[in-house]
Short mmCIF file of C-alpha atoms in Angstrom, two decimals:
data_model
loop_
_atom_site.label_atom_id
_atom_site.label_comp_id
_atom_site.label_asym_id
_atom_site.label_seq_id
_atom_site.Cartn_x
_atom_site.Cartn_y
_atom_site.Cartn_z
CA UNK A 243 -33.46 -19.82 -14.09
CA UNK A 244 -30.98 -19.34 -11.33
CA UNK A 245 -30.78 -15.63 -12.49
CA UNK A 246 -33.24 -12.64 -12.70
CA UNK A 247 -31.84 -11.95 -16.17
CA UNK A 248 -32.77 -13.63 -19.52
CA UNK A 249 -29.93 -15.55 -21.12
CA UNK A 250 -29.08 -12.88 -23.68
CA UNK A 251 -28.05 -10.52 -21.24
CA UNK A 252 -25.02 -12.35 -19.58
CA UNK A 253 -21.86 -10.48 -19.63
CA UNK A 254 -20.09 -13.34 -22.10
CA UNK A 255 -20.38 -16.34 -24.17
CA UNK A 256 -18.94 -18.18 -21.76
CA UNK A 257 -21.22 -17.12 -19.11
CA UNK A 258 -24.41 -18.15 -21.21
CA UNK A 259 -22.68 -21.27 -21.63
CA UNK A 260 -22.40 -21.85 -18.12
CA UNK A 261 -26.17 -20.90 -17.55
CA UNK A 262 -28.02 -22.94 -20.09
CA UNK A 263 -25.68 -25.97 -19.19
CA UNK A 264 -26.64 -25.83 -15.64
CA UNK A 265 -30.39 -25.42 -16.55
CA UNK A 266 -29.99 -28.38 -19.47
CA UNK A 267 -28.24 -30.60 -17.29
CA UNK A 268 -30.20 -29.94 -14.08
CA UNK A 269 -33.50 -30.91 -16.60
CA UNK A 270 -31.76 -34.11 -17.88
CA UNK A 271 -31.03 -35.60 -14.77
CA UNK A 272 -34.59 -34.85 -13.31
CA UNK A 273 -36.48 -36.01 -16.20
CA UNK A 274 -33.97 -39.47 -16.03
CA UNK A 275 -34.86 -39.72 -12.22
CA UNK A 276 -38.64 -39.22 -12.98
CA UNK A 277 -38.75 -41.94 -15.88
CA UNK A 278 -39.78 -39.45 -18.87
CA UNK A 279 -36.77 -41.22 -20.80
CA UNK A 280 -33.53 -43.16 -20.87
CA UNK A 281 -30.44 -41.79 -22.20
CA UNK A 282 -28.05 -44.39 -23.34
CA UNK A 283 -25.01 -44.40 -20.99
CA UNK A 284 -21.75 -45.11 -23.34
CA UNK A 285 -18.41 -45.49 -21.33
CA UNK A 286 -16.47 -43.79 -23.69
CA UNK A 287 -18.98 -41.34 -24.79
CA UNK A 288 -17.35 -38.09 -26.26
CA UNK A 289 -19.34 -35.24 -24.65
CA UNK A 290 -22.62 -35.65 -22.52
CA UNK A 291 -25.86 -34.75 -24.03
CA UNK A 292 -26.32 -31.74 -21.05
CA UNK A 293 -23.12 -30.15 -23.31
CA UNK A 294 -24.28 -31.33 -26.60
CA UNK A 295 -27.66 -29.63 -26.21
CA UNK A 296 -25.96 -26.52 -24.31
CA UNK A 297 -24.04 -26.16 -27.84
CA UNK A 298 -26.83 -26.35 -30.04
CA UNK A 299 -29.24 -24.17 -27.84
CA UNK A 300 -26.24 -21.24 -27.44
CA UNK A 301 -26.12 -21.46 -31.06
CA UNK A 302 -29.76 -20.84 -31.66
CA UNK A 303 -29.72 -18.29 -28.88
CA UNK A 304 -27.01 -16.08 -30.43
CA UNK A 305 -28.88 -16.51 -34.07
CA UNK A 306 -25.69 -18.91 -35.84
CA UNK A 307 -26.76 -19.45 -39.48
CA UNK A 308 -24.90 -22.68 -39.93
CA UNK A 309 -25.27 -25.57 -37.07
CA UNK A 310 -21.81 -26.90 -38.77
CA UNK A 311 -19.80 -23.93 -38.81
CA UNK A 312 -21.19 -22.93 -35.22
CA UNK A 313 -20.31 -26.58 -34.11
CA UNK A 314 -16.48 -26.31 -35.42
CA UNK A 315 -16.53 -22.70 -33.99
CA UNK A 316 -17.10 -24.17 -30.54
CA UNK A 317 -14.44 -26.86 -31.02
CA UNK A 318 -11.98 -23.91 -31.82
CA UNK A 319 -13.08 -21.25 -28.93
CA UNK A 320 -14.77 -22.80 -26.50
CA UNK A 321 -12.85 -26.38 -26.32
CA UNK A 322 -11.71 -25.17 -23.16
CA UNK A 323 -15.69 -25.62 -22.09
CA UNK A 324 -15.92 -28.92 -23.88
CA UNK A 325 -12.64 -30.88 -24.14
CA UNK A 326 -13.70 -33.92 -25.56
CA UNK A 327 -16.19 -33.37 -28.01
CA UNK A 328 -17.58 -36.15 -31.16
CA UNK A 329 -16.72 -35.49 -34.49
CA UNK A 330 -19.20 -32.99 -36.61
CA UNK A 331 -21.43 -35.89 -38.07
CA UNK A 332 -21.97 -37.83 -34.64
CA UNK A 333 -23.02 -34.41 -33.02
CA UNK A 334 -25.45 -33.79 -36.18
CA UNK A 335 -26.73 -37.17 -35.45
CA UNK A 336 -27.40 -36.83 -31.67
CA UNK A 337 -28.87 -33.64 -32.25
CA UNK A 338 -31.76 -35.27 -34.49
CA UNK A 339 -32.28 -38.24 -31.86
CA UNK A 340 -33.10 -35.17 -29.12
CA UNK A 341 -35.48 -33.68 -31.01
CA UNK A 342 -38.13 -34.93 -28.42
CA UNK A 343 -36.59 -33.95 -25.52
CA UNK A 344 -35.88 -30.47 -26.88
CA UNK A 345 -39.56 -30.37 -27.26
CA UNK A 346 -39.94 -31.71 -23.87
CA UNK A 347 -37.55 -28.82 -22.65
CA UNK A 348 -38.99 -26.05 -24.30
CA UNK A 349 -42.77 -26.98 -22.64
CA UNK A 350 -41.18 -27.10 -19.28
CA UNK A 351 -39.18 -23.74 -19.97
CA UNK A 352 -40.19 -21.14 -17.11
CA UNK A 353 -42.84 -18.83 -18.60
CA UNK A 354 -42.31 -14.86 -18.78
CA UNK A 355 -44.72 -12.09 -18.48
CA UNK A 356 -43.65 -10.11 -21.40
CA UNK A 357 -42.96 -10.76 -25.04
CA UNK A 358 -39.38 -10.75 -25.22
CA UNK A 359 -38.83 -14.57 -24.80
CA UNK A 360 -39.42 -16.66 -27.30
CA UNK A 361 -38.76 -20.54 -27.43
CA UNK A 362 -38.39 -22.36 -30.77
#
């Protein structure tokens, strides 16, 4: 991570979104360049994979109980960060399709020497 602080110690949720987005976007670009996987490149896709993964990861970090309610809240409250997002059902489908990538991302997260960081 480009910061010495853990992600949940950011000042605002917007800060958290930005830090997670940069990390995920860098990971996706590096993994695609190395040939680990290829993400579809649709010309009129709503929301990048980095944006959609960021929304899900921040929801997990903030322990949001409902994926659907979290997504609706993000669209309503943080729409300025994510101006073009798919509908809810498409978002949920994409999340299911990204399970292997989430697993790989979790394995590549930096390791910390204390018991305060948990990766699911």
